Amino acid sequence: MGFLLVAACASLAVWLWLTLGQGMFWRTDMRLPPRRAPARWPSVAIVVPARDEAEVLPRSLPSLLAQDYPGEVEVILVDDGSTDGTAALARRLADAQPGLPLTVLSPGEPGAGWTGKLWALRHGIAHARSGSGPVPGSAAPEYLLLTDADIAHEPDSLRELVCAATAADLDLVSQMARLRAVSVWERLIVPAFVYFFAQLYPFRWINRPAARTAAAAGGCVLLRTEAAVRAGVPESIRQAVIDDVSLARAVQRGGGRIWLGLAERVDSVRPYASLADLWRMVSRSAYAQLRHRPAVLAGTVAGLVLVYLVPPAALLAGLAAGRPAVAWAGGLAWLLMSGTYLPMLRYYRQPAALAPLLPLTALLYLLMTVDSAVQHYRGHGAAWKGRTYARPGDA
């Protein structure tokens, strides 16, 4: 019980530091910065990498074609080797709905050392910069909106992103789309996914002018073309499995200013109805996030146990053994954990009763992370839609 008291007090100390010293990561008020319409609307190319997205495309692509943007804009969908008719469906959707011009590209299988998504982005960006868009001979677009095929945008989404970027002179503006949280497993796991991400990459730290923390949300990234060229992307990050964070770091290293926040009118329409679906979503890149290092994995597991599992264990064990100091330390840590989780639950329109279940969710994430490492060493790590990516050093 003495060891549990020490662990509970250590967990409580960590939670006091996380609550007050980790960039107020738990707050959900980081939305698009103050914005105003530019004197001249810059040209934009919307680039959508898509692999086997026929299920979600009818709910996402029409929202891009319907963007109410005053400047020159085109949509480029890059079919990344789909086998479900994604490219043909995209053309039919564009034919059925008047709106922005759509170009569909099929560049073939990724080149050596490229992930599929970044290979698709490479070809989409190259096409946009070549002047082969809806106005032949036009100049390269000034901005690129990189958005996933499962992301639906409200009609003013692009306009608001451009207003934010131009008003604050930002090179990269990214919004973390609101993920679907409808099924039981989505409601348990999805808000925590964003909560954990914000804990690792506090938005306030990222958005400071002289920030050293960098991250983005790959589903919605408005990128200044000049900054992309300066950072050498996507070529400089062609092997990245976690491409959004790598993109933000590359832009920041190139001297660009970046911004990341939560979205109000940008939503993911991809369903994760079962635990298996969510498990695959997390485990495919969890070990890559740890740079495929066993020592980092061991430290992560130990940290998750101390921070998320010790508090409820200490509370219950302290109450059962009549050790009030253990129970109090564990209970206060659990209370801080639950309290910092409440704003994210409200953002996802979920009941507050889910907050005390965060240790259970953290346990699931711990198991997903370990499984990600196991799959990596079995040769199945970073697997997604029929492709398995090697660690960068092995590619």
Short mmCIF file of N, CA, C and O in Angstrom, two decimals, residues 2 4 58 66 74 124 139 145 158 166 172 181 220 224 235 244 292 324-325 344 361 372 385:
data_model
loop_
_atom_site.label_atom_id
_atom_site.label_comp_id
_atom_site.label_asym_id
_atom_site.label_seq_id
_atom_site.Cartn_x
_atom_site.Cartn_y
_atom_site.Cartn_z
N GLY A 2 2.09 1.14 0.57
CA GLY A 2 2.99 2.29 0.54
C GLY A 2 3.38 2.67 -0.87
O GLY A 2 3.45 3.85 -1.21
N LEU A 4 1.57 2.12 -3.53
CA LEU A 4 0.40 2.69 -4.19
C LEU A 4 0.19 4.14 -3.76
O LEU A 4 -0.23 4.98 -4.57
N PRO A 58 -20.11 10.39 -51.49
CA PRO A 58 -21.36 11.13 -51.75
C PRO A 58 -21.70 12.16 -50.68
O PRO A 58 -22.49 13.08 -50.92
N ALA A 66 -19.55 22.57 -53.72
CA ALA A 66 -20.51 23.64 -53.41
C ALA A 66 -19.88 24.78 -52.63
O ALA A 66 -20.60 25.63 -52.09
N GLU A 74 -10.42 25.40 -57.82
CA GLU A 74 -10.73 24.13 -58.47
C GLU A 74 -10.56 23.00 -57.47
O GLU A 74 -9.90 23.15 -56.45
N GLY A 124 -1.42 15.66 -57.10
CA GLY A 124 -2.44 16.69 -57.09
C GLY A 124 -1.86 18.08 -57.04
O GLY A 124 -2.29 18.99 -57.76
N ALA A 139 -1.91 30.93 -63.56
CA ALA A 139 -0.78 30.81 -62.65
C ALA A 139 -1.07 29.75 -61.59
O ALA A 139 -2.22 29.35 -61.38
N LEU A 145 -5.75 23.73 -50.43
CA LEU A 145 -6.55 23.15 -49.35
C LEU A 145 -6.41 21.63 -49.47
O LEU A 145 -6.89 21.03 -50.42
N LEU A 158 -14.03 27.12 -46.93
CA LEU A 158 -12.81 27.61 -47.60
C LEU A 158 -12.67 29.12 -47.42
O LEU A 158 -11.58 29.63 -47.15
N THR A 166 -5.07 34.89 -44.35
CA THR A 166 -4.60 36.18 -44.87
C THR A 166 -4.59 37.25 -43.79
O THR A 166 -3.69 38.10 -43.76
N LEU A 172 0.12 28.10 -42.74
CA LEU A 172 -0.65 26.87 -42.63
C LEU A 172 -1.73 27.07 -41.59
O LEU A 172 -1.45 27.47 -40.45
N ALA A 181 -19.28 10.71 -33.74
CA ALA A 181 -19.39 10.09 -32.42
C ALA A 181 -20.85 9.71 -32.20
O ALA A 181 -21.57 10.36 -31.44
N CYS A 220 -7.96 18.66 -42.80
CA CYS A 220 -8.29 20.02 -43.25
C CYS A 220 -7.07 20.92 -43.03
O CYS A 220 -6.84 21.39 -41.92
N ARG A 224 -0.19 27.69 -47.72
CA ARG A 224 0.29 28.63 -48.72
C ARG A 224 1.27 27.91 -49.65
O ARG A 224 2.20 27.23 -49.21
N GLU A 235 7.63 16.19 -50.99
CA GLU A 235 8.81 15.33 -51.17
C GLU A 235 9.60 15.14 -49.88
O GLU A 235 10.09 14.04 -49.60
N ASP A 244 0.39 14.52 -41.21
CA ASP A 244 -0.05 15.88 -40.84
C ASP A 244 0.94 16.54 -39.89
O ASP A 244 1.31 17.71 -40.08
N HIS A 292 8.94 3.98 -33.58
CA HIS A 292 9.31 2.56 -33.61
C HIS A 292 10.44 2.24 -32.62
O HIS A 292 11.30 1.40 -32.90
N PRO A 324 -7.12 6.31 3.94
CA PRO A 324 -7.68 7.54 3.38
C PRO A 324 -6.70 8.34 2.54
O PRO A 324 -7.09 8.98 1.57
N ALA A 325 -5.41 8.33 2.90
CA ALA A 325 -4.44 9.11 2.13
C ALA A 325 -4.35 8.59 0.69
O ALA A 325 -4.30 9.37 -0.27
N MET A 344 -14.09 18.58 -23.71
CA MET A 344 -14.06 17.83 -24.96
C MET A 344 -15.35 17.05 -25.16
O MET A 344 -15.87 16.95 -26.28
N THR A 361 -11.01 4.10 -21.30
CA THR A 361 -10.61 4.46 -22.67
C THR A 361 -9.10 4.48 -22.80
O THR A 361 -8.54 4.02 -23.80
N SER A 372 -0.09 -2.16 -31.92
CA SER A 372 0.58 -1.51 -33.05
C SER A 372 2.04 -1.95 -33.13
O SER A 372 2.56 -2.24 -34.22
N LYS A 385 -5.81 -0.06 -45.72
CA LYS A 385 -6.46 -0.31 -47.01
C LYS A 385 -5.57 -1.10 -47.97
O LYS A 385 -5.35 -0.71 -49.12
#
